[in-house]
mmCIF file of C-alpha atoms in Angstrom:
data_model
loop_
_atom_site.group_PDB
_atom_site.id
_atom_site.type_symbol
_atom_site.label_atom_id
_atom_site.label_comp_id
_atom_site.label_asym_id
_atom_site.label_seq_id
_atom_site.Cartn_x
_atom_site.Cartn_y
_atom_site.Cartn_z
ATOM 1 C CA UNK A 1135 -35.410 11.615 31.646
ATOM 2 C CA UNK A 1136 -35.500 14.816 29.645
ATOM 3 C CA UNK A 1137 -34.371 14.932 26.041
ATOM 4 C CA UNK A 1138 -30.605 14.968 25.623
ATOM 5 C CA UNK A 1139 -29.315 18.222 24.164
ATOM 6 C CA UNK A 1140 -26.988 17.721 21.177
ATOM 7 C CA UNK A 1141 -24.518 20.013 19.426
ATOM 8 C CA UNK A 1142 -22.717 19.341 16.141
ATOM 9 C CA UNK A 1143 -19.118 20.494 15.594
ATOM 10 C CA UNK A 1144 -18.047 20.390 11.946
ATOM 11 C CA UNK A 1145 -20.803 20.848 9.369
ATOM 12 C CA UNK A 1146 -19.278 19.401 6.191
ATOM 13 C CA UNK A 1147 -19.966 16.337 4.038
ATOM 14 C CA UNK A 1148 -21.106 13.813 6.680
ATOM 15 C CA UNK A 1149 -22.866 16.189 9.101
ATOM 16 C CA UNK A 1150 -26.308 15.836 7.486
ATOM 17 C CA UNK A 1151 -26.283 12.269 8.827
ATOM 18 C CA UNK A 1152 -25.869 13.673 12.353
ATOM 19 C CA UNK A 1153 -28.816 16.034 11.802
ATOM 20 C CA UNK A 1154 -30.824 13.086 10.453
ATOM 21 C CA UNK A 1155 -29.910 10.819 13.401
ATOM 22 C CA UNK A 1156 -30.827 13.460 16.006
ATOM 23 C CA UNK A 1157 -34.114 14.113 14.184
ATOM 24 C CA UNK A 1158 -34.936 10.399 13.914
ATOM 25 C CA UNK A 1159 -34.323 10.008 17.665
ATOM 26 C CA UNK A 1160 -36.616 12.963 18.350
ATOM 27 C CA UNK A 1161 -38.254 11.429 21.421
ATOM 28 C CA UNK A 1162 -34.923 11.408 23.247
ATOM 29 C CA UNK A 1163 -32.809 14.131 21.623
ATOM 30 C CA UNK A 1164 -32.867 17.728 20.468
ATOM 31 C CA UNK A 1165 -30.277 19.716 18.506
ATOM 32 C CA UNK A 1166 -29.478 22.979 20.282
ATOM 33 C CA UNK A 1167 -26.369 24.246 18.431
ATOM 34 C CA UNK A 1168 -24.210 23.813 15.346
ATOM 35 C CA UNK A 1169 -20.620 24.967 14.918
ATOM 36 C CA UNK A 1170 -18.270 25.336 11.965
ATOM 37 C CA UNK A 1171 -15.387 27.699 11.213
ATOM 38 C CA UNK A 1172 -17.319 28.520 8.020
ATOM 39 C CA UNK A 1173 -20.457 30.083 9.513
ATOM 40 C CA UNK A 1174 -22.588 29.442 6.423
ATOM 41 C CA UNK A 1175 -22.103 25.681 6.836
ATOM 42 C CA UNK A 1176 -23.256 25.785 10.470
ATOM 43 C CA UNK A 1177 -26.248 27.913 9.422
ATOM 44 C CA UNK A 1178 -27.128 25.414 6.705
ATOM 45 C CA UNK A 1179 -27.286 22.508 9.194
ATOM 46 C CA UNK A 1180 -29.291 24.621 11.667
ATOM 47 C CA UNK A 1181 -31.755 25.398 8.869
ATOM 48 C CA UNK A 1182 -31.883 21.707 7.865
ATOM 49 C CA UNK A 1183 -32.890 20.777 11.411
ATOM 50 C CA UNK A 1184 -35.444 23.595 11.659
ATOM 51 C CA UNK A 1185 -37.040 22.481 8.389
ATOM 52 C CA UNK A 1186 -37.440 18.978 9.836
ATOM 53 C CA UNK A 1187 -38.613 19.940 13.346
ATOM 54 C CA UNK A 1188 -39.591 23.614 13.421
ATOM 55 C CA UNK A 1189 -37.045 24.232 16.204
ATOM 56 C CA UNK A 1190 -34.418 26.993 16.233
ATOM 57 C CA UNK A 1191 -30.744 26.125 16.615
ATOM 58 C CA UNK A 1192 -27.927 28.405 17.832
ATOM 59 C CA UNK A 1193 -25.022 28.870 15.400
ATOM 60 C CA UNK A 1194 -21.327 29.227 16.330
ATOM 61 C CA UNK A 1195 -17.918 29.439 14.685
ATOM 62 C CA UNK A 1196 -15.978 28.692 17.915
ATOM 63 C CA UNK A 1197 -16.710 25.331 19.581
ATOM 64 C CA UNK A 1198 -15.260 26.411 22.940
ATOM 65 C CA UNK A 1199 -17.585 29.406 23.024
ATOM 66 C CA UNK A 1200 -20.508 27.153 22.101
ATOM 67 C CA UNK A 1201 -19.724 24.664 24.883
ATOM 68 C CA UNK A 1202 -19.379 27.546 27.359
ATOM 69 C CA UNK A 1203 -22.620 29.302 26.380
ATOM 70 C CA UNK A 1204 -25.028 26.469 25.608
ATOM 71 C CA UNK A 1205 -26.562 23.786 27.820
ATOM 72 C CA UNK A 1206 -25.253 20.684 26.003
ATOM 73 C CA UNK A 1207 -25.254 16.995 26.970
ATOM 74 C CA UNK A 1208 -23.740 15.416 23.840
ATOM 75 C CA UNK A 1209 -21.277 16.813 21.318
ATOM 76 C CA UNK A 1210 -20.948 15.167 17.907
ATOM 77 C CA UNK A 1211 -17.719 15.789 15.998
ATOM 78 C CA UNK A 1212 -17.587 15.710 12.204
ATOM 79 C CA UNK A 1213 -14.580 17.921 11.506
ATOM 80 C CA UNK A 1214 -11.429 17.012 9.589
ATOM 81 C CA UNK A 1215 -10.056 13.797 11.140
ATOM 82 C CA UNK A 1216 -6.869 15.390 12.477
ATOM 83 C CA UNK A 1217 -8.865 17.728 14.727
ATOM 84 C CA UNK A 1218 -10.984 14.988 16.347
ATOM 85 C CA UNK A 1219 -8.801 14.340 19.442
ATOM 86 C CA UNK A 1220 -8.330 17.963 20.492
ATOM 87 C CA UNK A 1221 -12.061 18.757 20.247
ATOM 88 C CA UNK A 1222 -13.196 15.473 21.818
ATOM 89 C CA UNK A 1223 -10.823 15.772 24.781
ATOM 90 C CA UNK A 1224 -11.850 19.394 25.411
ATOM 91 C CA UNK A 1225 -15.554 18.506 25.268
ATOM 92 C CA UNK A 1226 -15.139 15.513 27.592
ATOM 93 C CA UNK A 1227 -13.165 17.610 30.059
ATOM 94 C CA UNK A 1228 -16.170 19.963 30.131
ATOM 95 C CA UNK A 1229 -18.367 16.984 31.067
ATOM 96 C CA UNK A 1230 -19.905 16.413 27.637
ATOM 97 C CA UNK A 1231 -20.560 12.996 26.116
ATOM 98 C CA UNK A 1232 -18.935 12.656 22.681
ATOM 99 C CA UNK A 1233 -19.834 10.943 19.408
ATOM 100 C CA UNK A 1234 -16.899 11.284 17.016
ATOM 101 C CA UNK A 1235 -16.714 10.414 13.334
ATOM 102 C CA UNK A 1236 -14.198 7.837 12.144
ATOM 103 C CA UNK A 1237 -11.263 7.676 12.443
ATOM 104 C CA UNK A 1238 -11.349 8.709 16.092
ATOM 105 C CA UNK A 1239 -7.722 9.898 15.780
ATOM 106 C CA UNK A 1240 -4.641 9.630 13.563
ATOM 107 C CA UNK A 1241 -2.239 8.401 16.242
ATOM 108 C CA UNK A 1242 -2.193 5.717 18.939
ATOM 109 C CA UNK A 1243 -1.257 8.331 21.528
ATOM 110 C CA UNK A 1244 -4.273 10.539 20.758
ATOM 111 C CA UNK A 1245 -6.710 7.596 20.693
ATOM 112 C CA UNK A 1246 -5.413 6.380 24.068
ATOM 113 C CA UNK A 1247 -5.722 9.873 25.528
ATOM 114 C CA UNK A 1248 -9.347 10.084 24.333
ATOM 115 C CA UNK A 1249 -10.164 6.703 25.939
ATOM 116 C CA UNK A 1250 -8.389 7.746 29.153
ATOM 117 C CA UNK A 1251 -10.235 11.105 29.265
ATOM 118 C CA UNK A 1252 -13.638 9.419 28.888
ATOM 119 C CA UNK A 1253 -12.781 7.082 31.774
ATOM 120 C CA UNK A 1254 -11.429 9.884 33.949
ATOM 121 C CA UNK A 1255 -14.398 12.229 33.397
ATOM 122 C CA UNK A 1256 -17.073 9.525 33.490
ATOM 123 C CA UNK A 1257 -18.638 10.513 30.166
ATOM 124 C CA UNK A 1258 -19.455 8.302 27.179
ATOM 125 C CA UNK A 1259 -17.223 8.254 24.100
ATOM 126 C CA UNK A 1260 -18.569 6.652 20.914
ATOM 127 C CA UNK A 1261 -17.032 6.308 17.442
ATOM 128 C CA UNK A 1262 -19.105 6.364 14.239
ATOM 129 C CA UNK A 1263 -18.622 2.900 12.803
ATOM 130 C CA UNK A 1264 -22.288 2.953 11.844
ATOM 131 C CA UNK A 1265 -22.168 -0.056 9.490
ATOM 132 C CA UNK A 1266 -22.052 -2.338 12.538
ATOM 133 C CA UNK A 1267 -25.770 -1.567 12.849
ATOM 134 C CA UNK A 1268 -26.665 -2.701 9.312
ATOM 135 C CA UNK A 1269 -29.203 -5.543 9.507
ATOM 136 C CA UNK A 1270 -27.085 -8.039 7.464
ATOM 137 C CA UNK A 1271 -24.004 -7.181 9.553
ATOM 138 C CA UNK A 1272 -25.992 -7.824 12.748
ATOM 139 C CA UNK A 1273 -27.140 -11.172 11.282
ATOM 140 C CA UNK A 1274 -23.541 -12.084 10.462
ATOM 141 C CA UNK A 1275 -22.351 -11.126 13.938
ATOM 142 C CA UNK A 1276 -25.090 -13.332 15.480
ATOM 143 C CA UNK A 1277 -23.934 -16.256 13.288
ATOM 144 C CA UNK A 1278 -20.345 -15.681 14.503
ATOM 145 C CA UNK A 1279 -21.484 -15.592 18.156
ATOM 146 C CA UNK A 1280 -23.479 -18.798 17.657
ATOM 147 C CA UNK A 1281 -20.331 -20.455 16.219
ATOM 148 C CA UNK A 1282 -22.157 -21.368 13.000
ATOM 149 C CA UNK A 1283 -18.922 -21.008 10.988
ATOM 150 C CA UNK A 1284 -17.015 -23.493 13.114
ATOM 151 C CA UNK A 1285 -13.306 -22.761 12.775
ATOM 152 C CA UNK A 1286 -12.785 -19.346 11.163
ATOM 153 C CA UNK A 1287 -10.389 -19.521 8.230
ATOM 154 C CA UNK A 1288 -10.279 -16.189 6.436
ATOM 155 C CA UNK A 1289 -12.141 -12.962 5.817
ATOM 156 C CA UNK A 1290 -11.829 -10.234 3.201
ATOM 157 C CA UNK A 1291 -12.735 -6.557 3.138
ATOM 158 C CA UNK A 1292 -12.819 -5.297 -0.426
ATOM 159 C CA UNK A 1293 -13.350 -1.590 -1.089
ATOM 160 C CA UNK A 1294 -13.253 -0.899 -4.819
ATOM 161 C CA UNK A 1295 -14.150 2.748 -5.037
ATOM 162 C CA UNK A 1296 -13.357 5.851 -7.051
ATOM 163 C CA UNK A 1297 -12.302 9.146 -5.519
ATOM 164 C CA UNK A 1298 -11.193 11.450 -8.328
ATOM 165 C CA UNK A 1299 -9.130 14.609 -7.964
ATOM 166 C CA UNK A 1300 -12.255 16.776 -7.696
ATOM 167 C CA UNK A 1301 -13.030 14.990 -4.428
ATOM 168 C CA UNK A 1302 -9.587 15.900 -3.051
ATOM 169 C CA UNK A 1303 -9.670 19.450 -4.420
ATOM 170 C CA UNK A 1304 -13.050 20.147 -2.797
ATOM 171 C CA UNK A 1305 -11.383 19.773 0.608
ATOM 172 C CA UNK A 1306 -7.584 20.112 0.476
ATOM 173 C CA UNK A 1307 -7.158 18.371 3.873
ATOM 174 C CA UNK A 1308 -8.148 15.070 2.271
ATOM 175 C CA UNK A 1309 -5.271 12.739 1.470
ATOM 176 C CA UNK A 1310 -2.838 14.614 3.758
ATOM 177 C CA UNK A 1311 -0.883 12.858 6.500
ATOM 178 C CA UNK A 1312 -1.588 15.677 8.957
ATOM 179 C CA UNK A 1313 -5.390 15.670 8.786
ATOM 180 C CA UNK A 1314 -6.557 12.533 6.995
ATOM 181 C CA UNK A 1315 -4.320 9.696 5.765
ATOM 182 C CA UNK A 1316 -5.076 7.841 2.546
ATOM 183 C CA UNK A 1317 -7.778 5.558 1.218
ATOM 184 C CA UNK A 1318 -7.188 2.947 3.953
ATOM 185 C CA UNK A 1319 -7.794 5.443 6.761
ATOM 186 C CA UNK A 1320 -10.580 7.407 5.097
ATOM 187 C CA UNK A 1321 -12.572 5.118 2.809
ATOM 188 C CA UNK A 1322 -11.677 1.618 4.074
ATOM 189 C CA UNK A 1323 -11.796 1.950 7.853
ATOM 190 C CA UNK A 1324 -15.489 0.971 8.086
ATOM 191 C CA UNK A 1325 -14.973 -2.350 6.318
ATOM 192 C CA UNK A 1326 -11.716 -2.986 8.205
ATOM 193 C CA UNK A 1327 -13.606 -2.407 11.460
ATOM 194 C CA UNK A 1328 -16.239 -4.959 10.397
ATOM 195 C CA UNK A 1329 -13.583 -7.475 9.341
ATOM 196 C CA UNK A 1330 -11.773 -7.386 12.684
ATOM 197 C CA UNK A 1331 -15.118 -7.451 14.585
ATOM 198 C CA UNK A 1332 -16.092 -10.666 12.819
ATOM 199 C CA UNK A 1333 -12.664 -12.345 12.928
ATOM 200 C CA UNK A 1334 -12.186 -12.145 16.679
ATOM 201 C CA UNK A 1335 -10.945 -8.604 17.213
ATOM 202 C CA UNK A 1336 -7.482 -9.616 18.482
ATOM 203 C CA UNK A 1337 -4.693 -9.058 15.976
ATOM 204 C CA UNK A 1338 -1.269 -10.675 16.062
ATOM 205 C CA UNK A 1339 0.496 -9.162 13.022
ATOM 206 C CA UNK A 1340 -0.173 -6.800 10.116
ATOM 207 C CA UNK A 1341 1.699 -6.678 6.809
ATOM 208 C CA UNK A 1342 0.903 -4.155 4.070
ATOM 209 C CA UNK A 1343 1.863 -2.911 0.649
ATOM 210 C CA UNK A 1344 0.478 0.498 -0.340
ATOM 211 C CA UNK A 1345 1.139 3.027 -3.042
ATOM 212 C CA UNK A 1346 0.158 6.324 -4.567
ATOM 213 C CA UNK A 1347 -0.599 5.481 -8.184
ATOM 214 C CA UNK A 1348 -2.696 8.219 -9.823
ATOM 215 C CA UNK A 1349 -4.069 10.713 -7.298
ATOM 216 C CA UNK A 1350 -2.064 13.851 -6.565
ATOM 217 C CA UNK A 1351 -2.151 13.451 -2.773
ATOM 218 C CA UNK A 1352 0.428 12.749 -0.033
ATOM 219 C CA UNK A 1353 -1.014 9.443 1.143
ATOM 220 C CA UNK A 1354 -1.918 6.148 -0.567
ATOM 221 C CA UNK A 1355 -4.690 5.771 -3.130
ATOM 222 C CA UNK A 1356 -4.421 1.951 -2.983
ATOM 223 C CA UNK A 1357 -3.508 -0.405 -0.175
ATOM 224 C CA UNK A 1358 -3.421 -4.167 0.481
ATOM 225 C CA UNK A 1359 -3.181 -5.596 4.003
ATOM 226 C CA UNK A 1360 -2.740 -9.126 5.379
ATOM 227 C CA UNK A 1361 -3.830 -9.529 8.993
ATOM 228 C CA UNK A 1362 -3.057 -12.566 11.153
ATOM 229 C CA UNK A 1363 -5.519 -12.770 14.025
ATOM 230 C CA UNK A 1364 -4.653 -14.389 17.358
ATOM 231 C CA UNK A 1365 -7.192 -17.159 16.708
ATOM 232 C CA UNK A 1366 -5.104 -18.151 13.656
ATOM 233 C CA UNK A 1367 -7.490 -16.822 10.995
ATOM 234 C CA UNK A 1368 -6.297 -14.484 8.243
ATOM 235 C CA UNK A 1369 -7.845 -11.215 7.112
ATOM 236 C CA UNK A 1370 -7.221 -9.615 3.724
ATOM 237 C CA UNK A 1371 -7.943 -5.991 2.868
ATOM 238 C CA UNK A 1372 -8.035 -4.554 -0.631
ATOM 239 C CA UNK A 1373 -8.690 -0.809 -0.638
ATOM 240 C CA UNK A 1374 -8.749 1.425 -3.691
ATOM 241 C CA UNK A 1375 -9.744 4.974 -4.589
ATOM 242 C CA UNK A 1376 -8.702 4.351 -8.216
ATOM 243 C CA UNK A 1377 -11.415 2.108 -9.669
ATOM 244 C CA UNK A 1378 -12.470 3.322 -13.121
ATOM 245 C CA UNK A 1379 -14.804 5.110 -13.684
ATOM 246 C CA UNK A 1380 -16.886 5.030 -10.469
ATOM 247 C CA UNK A 1381 -17.493 3.074 -7.240
ATOM 248 C CA UNK A 1382 -17.738 -0.641 -7.966
ATOM 249 C CA UNK A 1383 -18.367 -2.347 -4.625
ATOM 250 C CA UNK A 1384 -17.733 -2.609 -0.906
ATOM 251 C CA UNK A 1385 -17.914 -6.199 0.284
ATOM 252 C CA UNK A 1386 -17.195 -8.180 3.424
ATOM 253 C CA UNK A 1387 -16.598 -11.922 3.055
ATOM 254 C CA UNK A 1388 -16.231 -14.376 5.946
ATOM 255 C CA UNK A 1389 -15.296 -18.049 5.490
ATOM 256 C CA UNK A 1390 -15.153 -20.875 8.036
ATOM 257 C CA UNK A 1391 -15.149 -24.658 8.005
ATOM 258 C CA UNK A 1392 -18.975 -24.764 8.142
ATOM 259 C CA UNK A 1393 -20.085 -21.449 6.653
ATOM 260 C CA UNK A 1394 -19.580 -18.828 3.949
ATOM 261 C CA UNK A 1395 -21.082 -15.329 3.944
ATOM 262 C CA UNK A 1396 -20.569 -12.425 1.543
ATOM 263 C CA UNK A 1397 -22.194 -9.052 2.205
ATOM 264 C CA UNK A 1398 -22.057 -6.331 -0.465
ATOM 265 C CA UNK A 1399 -24.357 -3.585 -1.683
ATOM 266 C CA UNK A 1400 -23.677 0.129 -1.612
ATOM 267 C CA UNK A 1401 -22.783 0.185 2.096
ATOM 268 C CA UNK A 1402 -22.226 -3.479 3.107
ATOM 269 C CA UNK A 1403 -25.995 -3.721 3.415
ATOM 270 C CA UNK A 1404 -26.979 -6.625 1.107
ATOM 271 C CA UNK A 1405 -26.340 -10.332 1.629
ATOM 272 C CA UNK A 1406 -24.954 -11.945 -1.534
ATOM 273 C CA UNK A 1407 -23.997 -15.363 -0.107
ATOM 274 C CA UNK A 1408 -25.377 -17.069 3.039
ATOM 275 C CA UNK A 1409 -24.447 -20.742 3.345
ATOM 276 C CA UNK A 1410 -24.183 -22.834 6.512
ATOM 277 C CA UNK A 1411 -23.822 -26.521 7.138
ATOM 278 C CA UNK A 1412 -26.437 -26.458 9.917
ATOM 279 C CA UNK A 1413 -29.263 -25.625 7.479
ATOM 280 C CA UNK A 1414 -31.001 -23.384 10.037
ATOM 281 C CA UNK A 1415 -32.074 -20.935 7.337
ATOM 282 C CA UNK A 1416 -32.542 -20.805 3.579
ATOM 283 C CA UNK A 1417 -30.118 -18.768 1.464
ATOM 284 C CA UNK A 1418 -32.838 -18.341 -1.142
ATOM 285 C CA UNK A 1419 -35.301 -16.853 1.371
ATOM 286 C CA UNK A 1420 -32.662 -14.555 2.887
ATOM 287 C CA UNK A 1421 -31.564 -13.248 -0.525
ATOM 288 C CA UNK A 1422 -35.200 -12.613 -1.476
ATOM 289 C CA UNK A 1423 -36.149 -10.639 1.640
ATOM 290 C CA UNK A 1424 -33.721 -7.741 1.582
ATOM 291 C CA UNK A 1425 -34.001 -3.990 1.805
ATOM 292 C CA UNK A 1426 -32.981 -1.664 -1.021
ATOM 293 C CA UNK A 1427 -29.619 0.101 -1.070
ATOM 294 C CA UNK A 1428 -29.433 3.306 1.021
ATOM 295 C CA UNK A 1429 -29.236 6.690 -0.701
ATOM 296 C CA UNK A 1430 -25.460 7.004 -0.114
ATOM 297 C CA UNK A 1431 -22.426 4.948 1.005
ATOM 298 C CA UNK A 1432 -23.001 6.349 4.523
ATOM 299 C CA UNK A 1433 -25.958 3.962 4.878
ATOM 300 C CA UNK A 1434 -28.657 4.151 7.556
ATOM 301 C CA UNK A 1435 -26.513 3.289 10.571
ATOM 302 C CA UNK A 1436 -26.130 6.700 12.206
ATOM 303 C CA UNK A 1437 -29.702 6.651 13.574
ATOM 304 C CA UNK A 1438 -29.329 3.356 15.516
ATOM 305 C CA UNK A 1439 -25.761 4.325 16.534
ATOM 306 C CA UNK A 1440 -27.049 7.583 18.081
ATOM 307 C CA UNK A 1441 -29.896 5.628 19.718
ATOM 308 C CA UNK A 1442 -27.351 3.224 21.238
ATOM 309 C CA UNK A 1443 -25.389 6.169 22.694
ATOM 310 C CA UNK A 1444 -28.592 7.752 24.089
ATOM 311 C CA UNK A 1445 -29.446 4.439 25.789
ATOM 312 C CA UNK A 1446 -25.875 4.068 27.049
ATOM 313 C CA UNK A 1447 -26.134 7.506 28.702
ATOM 314 C CA UNK A 1448 -29.576 6.761 30.174
ATOM 315 C CA UNK A 1449 -28.585 3.328 31.509
ATOM 316 C CA UNK A 1450 -24.985 4.212 32.379
ATOM 317 C CA UNK A 1451 -23.430 1.484 30.215
ATOM 318 C CA UNK A 1452 -20.768 1.592 27.516
ATOM 319 C CA UNK A 1453 -21.866 2.331 23.922
ATOM 320 C CA UNK A 1454 -21.512 -0.606 21.493
ATOM 321 C CA UNK A 1455 -18.659 1.227 19.748
ATOM 322 C CA UNK A 1456 -16.845 2.953 22.597
ATOM 323 C CA UNK A 1457 -13.318 4.329 22.364
ATOM 324 C CA UNK A 1458 -11.682 0.914 22.871
ATOM 325 C CA UNK A 1459 -13.746 -0.607 20.035
ATOM 326 C CA UNK A 1460 -13.349 2.483 17.831
ATOM 327 C CA UNK A 1461 -9.564 2.290 18.129
ATOM 328 C CA UNK A 1462 -9.263 -1.252 16.713
ATOM 329 C CA UNK A 1463 -9.708 -0.530 12.994
ATOM 330 C CA UNK A 1464 -7.569 2.592 13.251
ATOM 331 C CA UNK A 1465 -4.765 0.623 14.943
ATOM 332 C CA UNK A 1466 -4.747 -1.947 12.113
ATOM 333 C CA UNK A 1467 -4.401 0.867 9.558
ATOM 334 C CA UNK A 1468 -1.604 2.583 11.488
ATOM 335 C CA UNK A 1469 0.154 -0.799 11.691
ATOM 336 C CA UNK A 1470 -0.293 -1.125 7.912
ATOM 337 C CA UNK A 1471 1.330 2.289 7.456
ATOM 338 C CA UNK A 1472 4.208 1.288 9.730
ATOM 339 C CA UNK A 1473 4.583 -1.935 7.731
ATOM 340 C CA UNK A 1474 4.739 0.026 4.482
ATOM 341 C CA UNK A 1475 7.375 2.294 6.010
ATOM 342 C CA UNK A 1476 9.563 -0.522 7.380
ATOM 343 C CA UNK A 1477 8.828 -3.207 4.774
ATOM 344 C CA UNK A 1478 8.198 -5.647 7.643
ATOM 345 C CA UNK A 1479 5.199 -7.253 9.383
ATOM 346 C CA UNK A 1480 4.167 -5.275 12.474
ATOM 347 C CA UNK A 1481 3.196 -6.914 15.767
ATOM 348 C CA UNK A 1482 0.245 -5.557 17.728
ATOM 349 C CA UNK A 1483 -0.455 -3.888 20.077
ATOM 350 C CA UNK A 1484 1.084 -0.848 18.453
ATOM 351 C CA UNK A 1485 2.532 1.366 21.176
ATOM 352 C CA UNK A 1486 3.076 4.616 19.318
ATOM 353 C CA UNK A 1487 2.592 5.479 15.677
ATOM 354 C CA UNK A 1488 0.992 8.361 13.813
ATOM 355 C CA UNK A 1489 0.107 9.233 10.230
ATOM 356 C CA UNK A 1490 2.692 12.021 10.645
ATOM 357 C CA UNK A 1491 5.384 9.316 10.813
ATOM 358 C CA UNK A 1492 4.642 8.719 7.117
ATOM 359 C CA UNK A 1493 5.518 12.280 6.069
ATOM 360 C CA UNK A 1494 8.897 11.382 4.574
ATOM 361 C CA UNK A 1495 7.777 8.117 2.929
ATOM 362 C CA UNK A 1496 7.554 8.255 -0.861
ATOM 363 C CA UNK A 1497 4.539 6.217 -1.986
ATOM 364 C CA UNK A 1498 4.498 7.391 -5.612
ATOM 365 C CA UNK A 1499 4.335 4.489 -8.051
#
């Protein structure tokens, strides 16, 4: 099979990871076009790719024009979150496979329409929850699948980060209900996705308390969620953009009757605790043989995620994180928002809710 031809739509903060992933999968992929409404940003990513590979890349400011003019197999979307559904659905309707950054959408309706469009058109839809590919996360998932924990009791996703006002001022769409949501939807969704993946993936109820404490944004800068899974286990989420003076940690902790695991590091990439009753492996050895932290909180997961999508296209199978999987973390967060709005626990599945339904809710504390 020939190399798959990629195009990137949205060339802001995260897009260099898309360039990196396409470059690292060079045997199977080539970047043919970049697109951003700010032409200089698209040019910058095209130049980045050329510096790595020596290959020229076409530059566009209109994604529809790009899709019309260029021979493209896969579109990757790294625009503001609120624009993801419209672009993804258009691209899929033109027969393009899609890799979309998290969150895939900001409403249940849009996420369902994206999943439906992928099914209808026969293309692949993948969502960038790249931390699922971290080596320690894969080890933890294997331990879950092998039932090494026994009965699952509880899990915790703790995101203790700092996002100061400069971060929000750099891109005024951040922290808005229309295009982003708050710290739960933007910063915490990766860890929430991992939590639900480990705890069984089927949620019964969600209860949340959130607030806007110190950041001058529409949405929350801190949120706490309690999740009851259908298998009886309980998930707890603590998500903050207010930790002084800088990022402290992002950890995932899973506890069962016969096991306890804590994974931390810069991007949930380092095992801190690994204890099992079965004694199959040594915590001391595992803690000793670990890789260094990645260069940023984005981690190294985009490269294997893109590889998984390439293989899914080649072998006509679903990507590991398809639309159905990509929706799960987002649905928990939307349920948390609905819970904050109503003051009540929210039963899943959630049939229709959007970040826009939070517009009139005063979160200021």
